[in-house]
Amino acid sequence: MTPAAWSARAVNRLRRVLVQRGWETLVVAGGFAVYSVYALSRHAQYLTAGYDLGIFDQAVRAYSHFQAPIAPLKGIGVSVLGDHFHPIIALLAPLYWVWDDPRTLLLAQAALFALSTIPVMRFAERRFSRAGAVAIGAAYLSSWPLQAAVNFDFHEIAFAVPLLAVLVDALDRRATRTAVLTCLALLLVREDMGVIVAMAGVLLVVRGRATEAPSRGLAHLRDPRWIGAALGVTGVVMFWLTTSVFIPAFAPSGTFAYWDYSALGHDLPSAIRYGLTRPWSVAKLLVTPTVKAHTLFMLFMPALFTALASPYLLLALPVLAERMLNSRSQVWLVQFHYSAVTAPILAMAAVDGIGRVAALVDRRRRQGPGETAVRSGPRWLVRSWIAWLIGTVVIGTAMFPATYPLNRLVTGAAFERTSRPRQIADVLTHLPLGVCVEADDRIAPHLTKRWLVTLPTRSDGLATWEVLDLNQVTSGWQAPAPAIAFADAEALGFRQVLREGP
């Protein structure tokens, strides 16, 4: 085949794909564009923060220079691997060879979220029409958990979102090899992914059957039930290794900092013992105080609780338990990025659930055993459910900005230009290069590209400059209020060089 003929064939094939998958492509590209614009607008308005965009920027930049992922914003010489086990973020390092800027991470997260829509739509299309699948994909991509995550900078869970969507799709197709490879990738996203991998193993054990009768030798090891058992063990072992060995090895304290389950016990064995002996107390703890019940309601309500009818919901249970049994109140909220991890699981479980409900309704209507084919159930029920999904997102984004932050694009607030960004930018032009700077949390990610940046009190005396936004309530996580940080700096001999604004 000549090069010209090969090129023509490739173009024709691409054209056919675009025609067949044009609406899917539009959803993915549109989602990427919207989330990119929104994230970049927040950065331009100095609404992104050192915790956590600046931290990940410092870590990925270090990876891009083939160095250890040190994040001075957490402390001089502190490695992010002592906080969470997320070596997968090193995959973003090559992007910094193209554009060395924290906004690269914002664009990467928007792309990962958008790409997660593809397996969601393929999953839905196996049950409903292509048009319905596209509508479901659009509703999922616009859901409040993903909006909330984009509204809170960048986090390693950006990788978990598409991987979990691929995992559910692979389990649904009984593509065991894809499921295993996806699980192995998830183990590099964060330490708690080990529990999800273990749950995926349970699903394989329960649902798995050998597609072919084992012949001889080790052929039986290809049985999904054996593979599921292996995944279950691997997930539990990796969770223990990352929290008990890997992370403590890099942490300044020598311990894993996120065991916050004081109501259950001081360690995992005591928590398990508490759960086995007092299950009703654990059940009560899952929904009290009421903020937990509100978050759980918000997770299931947009799909009319249909996720409860699907076995794929099991994959989300470890994450939901991790959040609601936790002693840290911020993880109970609908804000921040915590709900994004379960977004693809709950969306695909809801699709599976409404398919099962529709099939049951259809079976009872026919007064017979009926069929449970892939395209199941009465169309009116599914169409009404999809209309509810779309309506929830539209109304939520238009009327509830606290939960659906993309409202700022609708109202134009994302594009407002106030004097504050200009004043901060003017101050930053006076910073000399090659110095260590203690900076306010909102200013920090704008400095990490060219300066050694820490939060106030985190520089171990290395800082020779300090930049504070005195209008902020706090200067960063566990850092003093700006006014106190300013007074402390003056006491250490710093002098005010420049001040902009009131």
Coordinates of C-alpha atoms in Angstrom, one line a residue:
M1 CA 0.0 0.0 0.0
T2 CA 1.4 3.4 -1.0
P3 CA 1.7 6.2 1.6
A4 CA -1.0 8.1 -0.2
A5 CA -3.4 5.2 -0.1
W6 CA -2.5 4.5 3.6
S7 CA -3.2 8.2 4.5
A8 CA -6.5 8.1 2.6
R9 CA -7.6 5.0 4.4
A10 CA -6.6 6.5 7.8
V11 CA -8.5 9.7 7.1
N12 CA -11.6 7.7 6.0
R13 CA -11.4 5.6 9.1
L14 CA -11.1 8.7 11.3
R15 CA -14.1 10.2 9.5
R16 CA -16.2 7.2 10.2
V17 CA -15.2 7.2 13.9
L18 CA -16.1 10.8 14.2
V19 CA -19.4 10.3 12.5
Q20 CA -20.2 7.3 14.7
R21 CA -18.9 8.8 17.9
G22 CA -19.3 12.5 17.1
W23 CA -21.5 13.3 20.1
E24 CA -19.3 11.3 22.5
T25 CA -16.3 13.3 21.2
L26 CA -18.2 16.5 21.7
V27 CA -19.1 15.6 25.3
V28 CA -15.5 14.8 26.1
A29 CA -14.0 17.8 24.3
G30 CA -16.7 20.1 25.7
G31 CA -16.1 18.9 29.3
F32 CA -12.4 19.4 28.9
A33 CA -12.9 22.9 27.6
V34 CA -15.4 23.9 30.3
Y35 CA -13.3 22.5 33.2
S36 CA -10.1 24.0 31.8
V37 CA -11.6 27.5 31.4
Y38 CA -13.1 27.3 34.9
A39 CA -9.8 26.1 36.6
L40 CA -7.7 28.6 34.7
S41 CA -10.1 31.4 35.7
R42 CA -9.7 30.5 39.4
H43 CA -6.0 30.6 39.1
A44 CA -6.1 34.0 37.4
Q45 CA -8.2 35.3 40.3
Y46 CA -5.8 33.9 42.9
L47 CA -8.3 31.4 44.1
T48 CA -6.1 28.4 43.8
A49 CA -3.9 27.6 46.7
G50 CA -0.6 26.3 47.8
Y51 CA -2.5 23.5 49.6
D52 CA -2.8 21.6 47.3
L53 CA -2.0 22.9 43.8
G54 CA 1.3 24.4 44.9
I55 CA 2.3 21.2 46.7
F56 CA 1.7 19.0 43.7
D57 CA 3.3 21.5 41.4
Q58 CA 6.5 21.4 43.5
A59 CA 6.4 17.6 43.5
V60 CA 5.8 17.1 39.8
R61 CA 8.4 19.7 38.9
A62 CA 10.9 17.8 41.0
Y63 CA 9.9 14.6 39.1
S64 CA 10.4 16.4 35.8
H65 CA 14.0 17.1 36.9
F66 CA 14.5 13.5 38.0
Q67 CA 14.6 14.5 41.6
A68 CA 12.8 13.3 44.7
P69 CA 9.3 14.8 45.1
I70 CA 10.1 17.4 47.7
A71 CA 7.4 20.0 48.5
P72 CA 8.7 22.9 50.6
L73 CA 5.2 24.1 51.1
K74 CA 4.8 21.1 53.5
G75 CA 8.2 21.9 55.0
I76 CA 11.8 22.2 54.0
G77 CA 13.0 18.8 52.7
V78 CA 9.6 17.1 53.1
S79 CA 8.6 14.5 50.5
V80 CA 5.0 14.2 49.4
L81 CA 5.4 10.4 49.5
G82 CA 5.4 10.8 53.3
D83 CA 1.9 12.2 53.0
H84 CA 0.2 9.9 50.5
F85 CA 1.4 7.1 48.3
H86 CA 0.8 8.5 44.8
P87 CA 3.8 7.7 42.5
I88 CA 1.5 7.8 39.6
I89 CA 1.7 11.6 39.5
A90 CA 5.2 11.2 38.1
L91 CA 3.5 10.4 34.8
L92 CA 2.7 14.2 34.5
A93 CA 6.4 15.1 34.6
P94 CA 6.9 15.1 30.8
L95 CA 4.1 17.7 30.5
Y96 CA 6.4 20.0 32.5
W97 CA 9.0 19.7 29.7
V98 CA 6.5 21.3 27.5
W99 CA 5.0 23.9 29.9
D100 CA 6.6 24.3 33.3
D101 CA 3.7 25.8 35.1
P102 CA 1.2 24.8 37.8
R103 CA -1.7 25.4 35.3
T104 CA -0.4 22.3 33.5
L105 CA -1.8 20.2 36.4
L106 CA -5.2 22.0 36.1
L107 CA -5.4 21.2 32.4
A108 CA -4.3 17.6 33.1
Q109 CA -7.0 17.1 35.6
A110 CA -9.6 18.5 33.3
A111 CA -8.5 16.1 30.6
L112 CA -8.5 13.1 33.0
F113 CA -12.1 13.9 34.1
A114 CA -13.2 14.3 30.6
L115 CA -11.7 11.0 29.4
S116 CA -13.4 9.2 32.3
T117 CA -16.7 9.9 30.4
I118 CA -15.8 7.5 27.6
P119 CA -16.1 4.2 29.6
V120 CA -19.2 5.6 31.3
M121 CA -20.9 6.2 28.0
R122 CA -19.8 2.8 26.6
F123 CA -21.2 1.2 29.8
A124 CA -24.5 3.0 29.3
E125 CA -24.7 2.2 25.6
R126 CA -24.6 -1.5 26.2
R127 CA -27.9 -1.1 28.1
F128 CA -29.6 1.8 26.4
S129 CA -29.4 3.7 23.1
R130 CA -26.4 5.7 22.0
A131 CA -28.3 9.0 22.5
G132 CA -29.2 8.0 26.0
A133 CA -25.6 7.0 26.7
V134 CA -24.4 10.4 25.5
A135 CA -26.9 12.2 27.7
I136 CA -25.8 10.1 30.7
G137 CA -22.2 10.9 30.0
A138 CA -22.9 14.6 29.9
A139 CA -24.8 14.4 33.2
Y140 CA -22.0 12.4 34.8
L141 CA -19.3 14.8 33.6
S142 CA -21.3 17.8 34.9
S143 CA -22.1 16.2 38.3
W144 CA -21.4 18.0 41.4
P145 CA -18.6 15.7 42.7
L146 CA -16.5 16.5 39.7
Q147 CA -17.4 20.2 39.8
A148 CA -16.3 20.3 43.4
A149 CA -13.0 18.6 42.7
V150 CA -12.1 21.0 39.9
N151 CA -13.1 23.8 42.3
F152 CA -10.4 22.6 44.7
D153 CA -7.3 22.7 42.6
F154 CA -5.5 19.5 41.6
H155 CA -5.2 16.1 43.4
E156 CA -3.9 12.7 42.7
I157 CA -7.5 11.4 42.6
A158 CA -7.7 12.9 39.1
F159 CA -6.1 9.6 38.0
A160 CA -8.5 7.5 40.1
V161 CA -11.6 8.9 38.3
P162 CA -10.9 7.5 34.8
L163 CA -9.2 4.3 36.1
L164 CA -12.3 3.5 38.3
A165 CA -14.5 4.1 35.3
V166 CA -12.4 1.7 33.2
L167 CA -12.5 -0.8 36.0
V168 CA -16.3 -0.9 36.3
D169 CA -16.5 -1.1 32.5
A170 CA -14.0 -4.0 32.4
L171 CA -15.8 -5.9 35.2
D172 CA -19.1 -5.4 33.3
R173 CA -17.6 -6.8 30.1
R174 CA -15.9 -9.6 32.0
A175 CA -12.6 -8.3 30.6
T176 CA -10.5 -9.8 33.4
R177 CA -7.1 -8.8 32.0
T178 CA -8.2 -5.2 31.6
A179 CA -9.6 -5.2 35.1
V180 CA -6.3 -6.6 36.6
L181 CA -4.2 -4.1 34.8
T182 CA -6.4 -1.2 35.9
C183 CA -6.3 -2.5 39.5
L184 CA -2.5 -2.5 39.4
A185 CA -2.5 1.1 38.1
L186 CA -4.9 2.1 40.9
L187 CA -2.5 0.9 43.5
L188 CA -0.1 3.7 42.4
V189 CA -2.8 6.4 42.8
R190 CA -3.2 6.4 46.6
E191 CA -2.9 4.0 49.5
D192 CA -6.6 3.6 50.0
M193 CA -7.1 2.3 46.5
G194 CA -5.9 -1.0 47.8
V195 CA -9.2 -1.5 49.6
I196 CA -11.1 -0.8 46.3
V197 CA -8.8 -3.3 44.5
A198 CA -9.6 -5.9 47.2
M199 CA -13.4 -5.2 46.7
A200 CA -12.9 -5.6 42.9
G201 CA -11.4 -9.0 43.7
V202 CA -14.4 -9.9 45.7
L203 CA -16.7 -9.1 42.7
L204 CA -14.6 -11.3 40.5
V205 CA -14.8 -14.2 42.9
V206 CA -18.5 -13.8 43.3
R207 CA -19.3 -13.4 39.6
G208 CA -16.4 -15.1 38.0
R209 CA -16.6 -18.3 36.1
A210 CA -14.0 -19.9 33.9
T211 CA -15.0 -19.1 30.3
E212 CA -13.4 -22.4 29.2
A213 CA -13.0 -25.6 31.1
P214 CA -9.4 -25.9 32.4
S215 CA -7.5 -28.4 30.5
R216 CA -4.3 -29.3 32.2
G217 CA -1.4 -27.8 34.2
L218 CA -1.9 -24.3 35.5
A219 CA -4.8 -23.4 33.2
H220 CA -7.2 -23.2 36.1
L221 CA -5.3 -20.0 37.2
R222 CA -7.0 -18.2 34.4
D223 CA -10.3 -18.7 36.2
P224 CA -11.5 -15.2 37.2
R225 CA -12.3 -16.5 40.7
W226 CA -8.6 -17.3 41.3
I227 CA -7.6 -13.9 39.8
G228 CA -10.2 -12.2 42.0
A229 CA -8.8 -13.9 45.1
A230 CA -5.3 -12.8 44.1
L231 CA -6.5 -9.3 43.7
G232 CA -8.2 -9.3 47.0
V233 CA -5.0 -10.4 48.8
T234 CA -2.9 -7.9 46.8
G235 CA -5.1 -5.0 47.6
V236 CA -5.1 -5.7 51.4
V237 CA -1.3 -6.3 51.4
M238 CA -0.6 -3.1 49.4
F239 CA -2.8 -1.1 51.8
W240 CA -0.8 -2.4 54.7
L241 CA 2.5 -1.9 53.0
T242 CA 1.8 1.7 51.9
T243 CA 0.4 2.8 55.3
S244 CA 2.8 0.9 57.5
V245 CA 6.0 0.8 55.6
F246 CA 6.3 3.1 52.5
I247 CA 4.6 6.3 53.8
P248 CA 6.2 6.2 57.3
A249 CA 9.6 5.7 55.6
F250 CA 9.2 9.1 54.0
A251 CA 7.2 10.9 56.7
P252 CA 9.0 13.3 59.0
S253 CA 7.1 11.8 61.9
G254 CA 7.8 8.2 60.8
T255 CA 4.1 7.4 60.9
F256 CA 1.1 7.4 58.6
A257 CA -0.7 10.7 59.4
Y258 CA -4.2 9.9 58.2
W259 CA -5.4 7.3 60.7
D260 CA -8.2 9.4 62.1
Y261 CA -10.8 6.9 63.4
S262 CA -10.7 7.7 67.1
A263 CA -14.3 6.6 67.5
L264 CA -13.4 3.1 66.3
G265 CA -10.0 2.6 67.9
H266 CA -6.3 3.6 67.8
D267 CA -5.4 1.2 65.0
L268 CA -6.9 -1.1 62.4
P269 CA -7.2 -4.2 64.5
S270 CA -9.0 -2.3 67.2
A271 CA -11.3 -0.7 64.6
I272 CA -12.1 -4.1 63.1
R273 CA -12.8 -5.5 66.6
Y274 CA -15.1 -2.5 67.3
G275 CA -17.0 -3.0 64.1
L276 CA -17.6 -6.7 64.7
T277 CA -18.7 -6.3 68.3
R278 CA -20.7 -3.0 67.9
P279 CA -22.1 -3.0 64.3
W280 CA -25.1 -0.8 65.2
S281 CA -22.8 1.8 66.6
V282 CA -20.8 1.8 63.4
A283 CA -24.0 2.1 61.4
K284 CA -25.1 5.1 63.5
L285 CA -21.6 6.7 63.1
L286 CA -22.0 6.5 59.3
V287 CA -24.9 9.0 59.3
T288 CA -24.2 11.2 62.3
P289 CA -23.8 14.1 62.6
T290 CA -26.4 15.0 60.0
V291 CA -23.8 16.5 57.7
K292 CA -22.8 12.9 56.8
A293 CA -26.4 12.0 56.0
H294 CA -26.6 15.1 53.8
T295 CA -23.5 14.2 51.8
L296 CA -24.7 10.6 51.3
F297 CA -28.1 11.9 50.2
M298 CA -26.5 14.3 47.7
L299 CA -24.4 11.4 46.3
F300 CA -27.4 9.1 45.6
M301 CA -30.2 11.6 45.1
P302 CA -29.2 12.9 41.6
A303 CA -29.7 9.3 40.2
L304 CA -32.8 8.7 42.3
F305 CA -30.9 6.1 44.5
T306 CA -30.8 3.6 41.6
A307 CA -27.1 2.9 42.4
L308 CA -28.4 0.9 45.4
A309 CA -29.8 -1.7 43.0
S310 CA -26.4 -2.6 41.5
P311 CA -23.6 -4.8 42.8
Y312 CA -21.1 -2.3 41.4
L313 CA -22.0 -0.1 44.4
L314 CA -19.7 -2.4 46.5
L315 CA -16.7 -0.7 44.9
A316 CA -17.7 2.6 46.4
L317 CA -18.5 1.3 49.9
P318 CA -14.9 1.3 51.2
V319 CA -14.4 4.9 50.2
L320 CA -17.7 6.0 51.7
A321 CA -16.9 4.2 54.9
E322 CA -13.4 5.7 55.0
R323 CA -15.0 9.2 54.8
M324 CA -18.0 8.8 57.1
L325 CA -16.2 6.9 59.8
N326 CA -13.3 9.4 59.8
S327 CA -12.8 11.9 62.6
R328 CA -11.8 14.7 60.3
S329 CA -15.0 16.7 59.7
Q330 CA -13.8 18.2 56.3
V331 CA -14.1 14.8 54.6
W332 CA -17.8 14.6 55.5
L333 CA -18.7 17.6 53.3
V334 CA -19.8 17.9 49.7
Q335 CA -17.1 20.5 49.1
F336 CA -13.5 19.6 48.2
H337 CA -12.4 16.6 46.1
Y338 CA -13.4 13.7 48.3
S339 CA -16.6 12.8 46.4
A340 CA -14.9 12.6 43.0
V341 CA -13.4 9.2 43.7
T342 CA -16.9 7.6 43.9
A343 CA -18.4 9.7 41.1
P344 CA -17.8 7.2 38.2
I345 CA -18.6 4.2 40.4
L346 CA -21.9 5.6 41.6
A347 CA -22.8 6.9 38.1
M348 CA -22.2 3.5 36.5
A349 CA -23.9 1.6 39.3
A350 CA -26.9 3.9 38.8
V351 CA -27.0 3.1 35.1
D352 CA -26.9 -0.6 35.9
G353 CA -29.5 -0.1 38.7
I354 CA -32.0 1.7 36.5
G355 CA -31.5 -1.0 33.9
R356 CA -32.4 -3.7 36.4
V357 CA -35.3 -1.7 37.7
A358 CA -36.6 -1.2 34.2
A359 CA -36.2 -4.9 33.4
L360 CA -38.1 -5.8 36.6
V361 CA -41.0 -3.4 35.7
D362 CA -41.1 -4.8 32.2
R363 CA -41.2 -8.4 33.4
R364 CA -44.0 -7.7 35.8
R365 CA -45.9 -5.9 33.1
R366 CA -45.7 -8.9 30.8
Q367 CA -46.7 -11.2 33.7
G368 CA -44.0 -13.7 32.7
P369 CA -40.4 -14.4 33.1
G370 CA -39.5 -11.9 30.3
E371 CA -36.1 -11.2 28.9
T372 CA -33.2 -9.5 30.7
A373 CA -31.3 -8.6 27.5
V374 CA -28.8 -5.9 27.4
R375 CA -31.2 -3.3 26.1
S376 CA -33.8 -3.9 28.8
G377 CA -36.8 -2.3 30.2
P378 CA -39.5 0.1 29.2
R379 CA -38.2 3.2 27.3
W380 CA -40.4 5.7 29.2
L381 CA -38.9 4.8 32.5
V382 CA -35.3 5.1 31.3
R383 CA -36.0 8.3 29.4
S384 CA -37.7 9.9 32.4
W385 CA -34.7 8.9 34.6
I386 CA -32.2 10.4 32.1
A387 CA -34.3 13.6 32.0
W388 CA -34.1 13.7 35.8
L389 CA -30.3 13.4 35.6
I390 CA -30.0 16.3 33.2
G391 CA -32.5 18.4 35.0
T392 CA -30.7 17.9 38.3
V393 CA -27.4 19.1 36.9
V394 CA -29.0 22.1 35.1
I395 CA -31.0 23.3 38.0
G396 CA -28.2 22.6 40.5
T397 CA -25.7 24.6 38.5
A398 CA -28.1 27.4 38.0
M399 CA -29.3 27.7 41.5
F400 CA -27.0 26.1 44.0
P401 CA -23.4 27.6 43.6
A402 CA -22.2 26.1 46.9
T403 CA -22.6 22.6 45.6
Y404 CA -22.3 23.2 41.8
P405 CA -19.5 25.8 41.6
L406 CA -19.7 25.9 37.8
N407 CA -22.4 28.4 38.6
R408 CA -19.6 31.0 38.5
L409 CA -19.3 30.4 34.7
V410 CA -23.1 30.9 34.3
T411 CA -23.1 34.2 36.3
G412 CA -19.9 35.5 34.9
A413 CA -18.2 35.6 38.3
A414 CA -15.4 33.5 36.9
F415 CA -14.4 36.3 34.6
E416 CA -14.7 39.3 36.9
R417 CA -11.6 41.4 37.1
T418 CA -11.1 43.1 40.5
S419 CA -8.2 45.1 41.8
R420 CA -6.9 42.3 44.1
P421 CA -5.2 40.2 41.4
R422 CA -3.6 43.3 39.9
Q423 CA -2.3 44.4 43.3
I424 CA -0.9 41.0 44.1
A425 CA 0.8 40.8 40.6
D426 CA 2.3 44.3 41.2
V427 CA 3.8 43.2 44.5
L428 CA 5.3 40.0 43.0
T429 CA 7.2 41.9 40.4
H430 CA 9.4 43.2 43.2
L431 CA 10.5 39.8 44.4
P432 CA 14.2 39.1 43.4
L433 CA 14.9 35.7 41.9
G434 CA 16.9 33.0 43.8
V435 CA 15.4 33.7 47.2
C436 CA 13.3 31.7 49.6
V437 CA 9.8 33.2 50.1
E438 CA 7.2 32.6 52.8
A439 CA 3.9 33.2 51.0
D440 CA 0.2 33.3 51.7
D441 CA -1.6 30.1 50.6
R442 CA -3.4 31.8 47.8
I443 CA -0.3 33.5 46.4
A444 CA 2.0 30.5 46.8
P445 CA 1.1 28.6 43.6
H446 CA 1.9 31.7 41.6
L447 CA 5.5 31.6 43.0
T448 CA 6.4 27.9 42.9
K449 CA 7.7 28.1 39.3
R450 CA 10.6 30.5 40.1
W451 CA 11.0 30.6 43.9
L452 CA 11.6 28.3 46.8
V453 CA 8.2 28.8 48.5
T454 CA 6.9 27.8 51.9
L455 CA 4.0 28.8 54.0
P456 CA 4.7 31.3 56.9
T457 CA 6.7 29.6 59.7
R458 CA 7.6 26.6 57.4
S459 CA 11.0 27.8 56.0
D460 CA 13.2 26.9 58.9
G461 CA 14.6 30.4 58.9
L462 CA 15.6 30.2 55.2
A463 CA 13.1 32.8 54.0
T464 CA 14.4 36.3 53.3
W465 CA 11.1 37.6 51.9
E466 CA 7.5 37.2 52.9
V467 CA 4.3 38.0 50.9
L468 CA 1.0 38.1 52.7
D469 CA -2.6 38.9 51.7
L470 CA -3.8 40.6 54.9
N471 CA -7.4 40.4 53.7
Q472 CA -7.4 36.6 54.1
V473 CA -8.6 34.9 57.2
T474 CA -5.8 32.4 57.2
S475 CA -2.4 32.2 55.5
G476 CA -2.6 28.4 55.0
W477 CA -3.1 25.0 56.5
Q478 CA -2.0 25.1 60.2
A479 CA -0.2 28.5 59.5
P480 CA -0.9 31.6 61.5
A481 CA -3.4 34.3 60.4
P482 CA -1.8 36.8 58.1
A483 CA -1.8 39.6 60.7
I484 CA 0.0 37.3 63.2
A485 CA 2.5 36.1 60.5
F486 CA 3.1 39.8 59.6
A487 CA 3.8 40.7 63.2
D488 CA 6.1 37.6 63.7
A489 CA 8.1 38.6 60.6
E490 CA 8.6 42.1 61.9
A491 CA 9.7 40.7 65.3
L492 CA 12.3 38.6 63.4
G493 CA 13.7 41.7 61.7
F494 CA 11.8 41.8 58.4
R495 CA 10.8 45.3 57.2
Q496 CA 7.9 46.2 55.0
V497 CA 9.1 47.0 51.5
L498 CA 5.8 47.4 49.6
R499 CA 2.1 47.4 50.4
E500 CA -0.8 47.5 47.9
G501 CA -4.4 48.0 48.6
P502 CA -6.2 48.7 51.9

